[in-house]
C-alpha positions as semicolon CSV with decimal commas, in nm:
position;residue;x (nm);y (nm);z (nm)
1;X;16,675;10,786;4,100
2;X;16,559;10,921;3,731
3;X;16,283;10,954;3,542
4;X;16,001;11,194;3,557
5;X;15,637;11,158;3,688
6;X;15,387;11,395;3,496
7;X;15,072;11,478;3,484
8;X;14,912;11,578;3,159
9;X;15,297;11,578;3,002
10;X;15,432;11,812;3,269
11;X;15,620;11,723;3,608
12;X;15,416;11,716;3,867
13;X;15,708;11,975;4,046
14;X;15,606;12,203;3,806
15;X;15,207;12,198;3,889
16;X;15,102;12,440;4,107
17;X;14,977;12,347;4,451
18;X;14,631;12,464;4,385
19;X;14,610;12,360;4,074
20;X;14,716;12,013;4,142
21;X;14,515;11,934;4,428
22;X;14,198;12,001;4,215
23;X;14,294;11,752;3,913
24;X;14,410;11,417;4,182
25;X;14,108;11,288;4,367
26;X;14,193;11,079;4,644
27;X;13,994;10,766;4,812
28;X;14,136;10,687;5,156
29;X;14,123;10,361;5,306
30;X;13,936;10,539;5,636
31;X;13,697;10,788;5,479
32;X;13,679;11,109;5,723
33;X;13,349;11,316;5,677
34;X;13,377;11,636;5,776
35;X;13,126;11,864;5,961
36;X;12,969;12,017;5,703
37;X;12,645;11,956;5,463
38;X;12,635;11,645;5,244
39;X;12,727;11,900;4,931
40;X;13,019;12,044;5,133
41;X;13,147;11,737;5,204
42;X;13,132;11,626;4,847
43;X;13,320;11,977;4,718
44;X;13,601;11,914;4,939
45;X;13,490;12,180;5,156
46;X;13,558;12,402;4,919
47;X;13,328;12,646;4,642
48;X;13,066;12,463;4,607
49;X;12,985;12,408;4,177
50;X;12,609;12,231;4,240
51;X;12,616;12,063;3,941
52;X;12,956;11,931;3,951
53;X;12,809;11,777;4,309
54;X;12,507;11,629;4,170
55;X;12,731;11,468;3,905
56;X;12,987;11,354;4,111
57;X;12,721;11,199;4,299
58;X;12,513;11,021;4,030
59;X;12,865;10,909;3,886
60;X;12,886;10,676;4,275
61;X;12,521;10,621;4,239
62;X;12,423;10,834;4,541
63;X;12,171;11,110;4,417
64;X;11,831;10,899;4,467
65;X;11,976;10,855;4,832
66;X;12,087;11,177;4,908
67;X;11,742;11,317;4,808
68;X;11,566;11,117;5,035
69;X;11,776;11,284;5,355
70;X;11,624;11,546;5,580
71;X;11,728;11,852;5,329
72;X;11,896;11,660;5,036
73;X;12,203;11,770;4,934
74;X;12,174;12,052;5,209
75;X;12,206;11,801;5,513
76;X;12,401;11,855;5,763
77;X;12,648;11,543;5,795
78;X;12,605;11,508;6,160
79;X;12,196;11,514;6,106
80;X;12,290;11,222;5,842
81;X;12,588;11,053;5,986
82;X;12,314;10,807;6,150
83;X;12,123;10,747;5,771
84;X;12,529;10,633;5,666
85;X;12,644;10,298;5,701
86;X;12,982;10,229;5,613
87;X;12,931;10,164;5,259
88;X;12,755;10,458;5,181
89;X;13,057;10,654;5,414
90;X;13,249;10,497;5,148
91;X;13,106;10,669;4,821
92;X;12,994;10,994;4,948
93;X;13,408;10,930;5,011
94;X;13,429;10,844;4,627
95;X;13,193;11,105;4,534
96;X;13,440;11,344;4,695
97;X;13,722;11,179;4,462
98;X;13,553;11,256;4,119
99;X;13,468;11,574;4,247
100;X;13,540;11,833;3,971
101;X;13,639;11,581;3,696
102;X;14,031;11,513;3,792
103;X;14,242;11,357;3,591
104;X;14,368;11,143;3,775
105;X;14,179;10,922;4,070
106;X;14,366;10,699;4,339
107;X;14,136;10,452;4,535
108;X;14,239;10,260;4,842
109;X;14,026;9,959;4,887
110;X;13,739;10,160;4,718
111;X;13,537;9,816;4,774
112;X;13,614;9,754;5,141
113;X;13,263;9,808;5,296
114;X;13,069;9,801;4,985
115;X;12,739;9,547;4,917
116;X;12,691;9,402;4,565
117;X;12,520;9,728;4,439
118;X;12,781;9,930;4,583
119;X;13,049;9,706;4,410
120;X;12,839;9,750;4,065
121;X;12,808;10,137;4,136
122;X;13,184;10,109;4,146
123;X;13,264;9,926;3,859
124;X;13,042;10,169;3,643
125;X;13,216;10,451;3,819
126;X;13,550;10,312;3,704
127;X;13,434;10,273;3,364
128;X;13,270;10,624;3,335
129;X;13,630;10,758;3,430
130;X;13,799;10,555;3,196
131;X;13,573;10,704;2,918
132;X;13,654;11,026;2,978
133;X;14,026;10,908;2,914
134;X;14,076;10,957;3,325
135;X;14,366;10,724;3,476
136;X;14,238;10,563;3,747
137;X;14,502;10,360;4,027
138;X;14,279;10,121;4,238
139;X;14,448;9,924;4,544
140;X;14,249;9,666;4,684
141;X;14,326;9,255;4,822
142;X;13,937;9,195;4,684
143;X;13,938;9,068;4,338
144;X;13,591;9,169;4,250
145;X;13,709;9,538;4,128
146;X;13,955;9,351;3,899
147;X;13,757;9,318;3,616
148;X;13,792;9,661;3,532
149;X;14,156;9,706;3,519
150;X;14,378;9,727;3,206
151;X;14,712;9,662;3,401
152;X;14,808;9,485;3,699
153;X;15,076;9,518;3,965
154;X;15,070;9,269;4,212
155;X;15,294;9,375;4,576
156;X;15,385;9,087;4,731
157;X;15,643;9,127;5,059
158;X;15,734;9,465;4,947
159;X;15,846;9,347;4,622
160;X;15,658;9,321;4,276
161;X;15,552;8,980;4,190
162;X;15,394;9,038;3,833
163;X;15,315;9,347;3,633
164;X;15,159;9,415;3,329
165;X;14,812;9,389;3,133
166;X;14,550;9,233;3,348
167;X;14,470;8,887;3,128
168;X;14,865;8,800;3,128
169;X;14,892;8,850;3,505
170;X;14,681;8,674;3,584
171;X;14,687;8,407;3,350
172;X;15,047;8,405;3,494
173;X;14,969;8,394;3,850
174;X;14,719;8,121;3,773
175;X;14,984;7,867;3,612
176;X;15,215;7,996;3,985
177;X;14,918;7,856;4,122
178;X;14,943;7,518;3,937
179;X;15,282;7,449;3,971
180;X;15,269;7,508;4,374
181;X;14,988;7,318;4,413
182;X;15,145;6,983;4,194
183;X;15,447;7,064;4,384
184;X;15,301;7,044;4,740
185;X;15,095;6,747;4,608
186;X;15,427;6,569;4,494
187;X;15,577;6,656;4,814
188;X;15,288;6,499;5,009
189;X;15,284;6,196;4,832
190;X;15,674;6,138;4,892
191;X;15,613;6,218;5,307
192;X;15,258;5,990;5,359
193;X;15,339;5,707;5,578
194;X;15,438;5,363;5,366
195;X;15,528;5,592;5,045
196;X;15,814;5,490;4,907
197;X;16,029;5,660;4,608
198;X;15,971;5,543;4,254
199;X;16,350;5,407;4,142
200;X;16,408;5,381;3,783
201;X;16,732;5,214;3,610
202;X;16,845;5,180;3,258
């Protein structure tokens, strides 16, 4: 009901269409490839910059791959969709979302169908973006991208449960963690069969 959210200092109502769709990359939970070459795909289906591809793809970890297909970056995705499993589905996906440098990058479960060295190729993504003074948003219920994050917001029930830097939150949701667990222990002490409650009198 007030406030302002900007993008480089200026509303995002005030950014042209065009020109904000080329400075948000977006992640989707479901990655959609799209029937075009490996490049295309990459570009957003849009003018394709070549070296802006090959660097969004090295930035996911993907180039070495992507020059062993058919025609390289010149493969059609339906010739390749077979070479794809789901994790590397996923970071042509995130290749897509650094596409062009943006300055800002949203990723929905970015680790959802990822192996270990797709998780590492991740992480080093992350922190390549965060170099280059990027903001990055990641959503995910796996805790192995957390390492990476300044600040935490944690949803729980549609409500926020804890925000704020990362080592506080979850500092903070580990002493939660403590208390419900001596609490449920308590609790199952006082219900075993033959307990009894402690009295004390002065």
């Amino acid at each position: 009901t007030s406030g302002k959210v900007l993008l480089d200092n200026l509303p995002v109502a005030l950014w042209p269409r065009q020109s904000l769709g080329k400075q948000v990359g977006y992640l989707p939970q479901s990655v959609d490839l799209f029937d075009g070459t490996v490049a295309e795909n990459i570009a957003r289906l849009g003018d394709i910059d070549a070296e802006a591809v090959v660097a969004a793809a090295k930035t996911t970890g993907l180039h070495d791959l992507i020059l062993r297909f058919p025609k390289g970056y010149e493969t059609p995705m339906g010739e390749a969709g077979h070479l794809l499993s789901g994790g590397t589905r996923q970071r042509i996906g995130l290749a897509r979302a650094v596409y062009g440098s943006p300055k800002l990058v949203v990723l929905d479960e970015p680790n959802a169908n990822l192996d270990e060295d797709g998780e590492a190729a991740l992480v080093r993504a992350v922190q390549g973006l965060k170099e280059k003074g990027k903001t990055v948003v990641l959503i995910s219920h796996r805790p192995g991208i957390v390492s990476v994050a300044d600040r935490l917001l944690i949803l729980h029930e549609g409500g926020v449960q804890a925000s704020g830097p990362r080592d506080g939150v979850l500092e903070a949701l580990k002493k939660q963690r403590e208390q419900a667990n001596a609490a449920n222990a308590a609790k199952a002490s006082l219900e075993a069969p033959g307990s009894t409650p402690t009295e004390s009198s002065n």
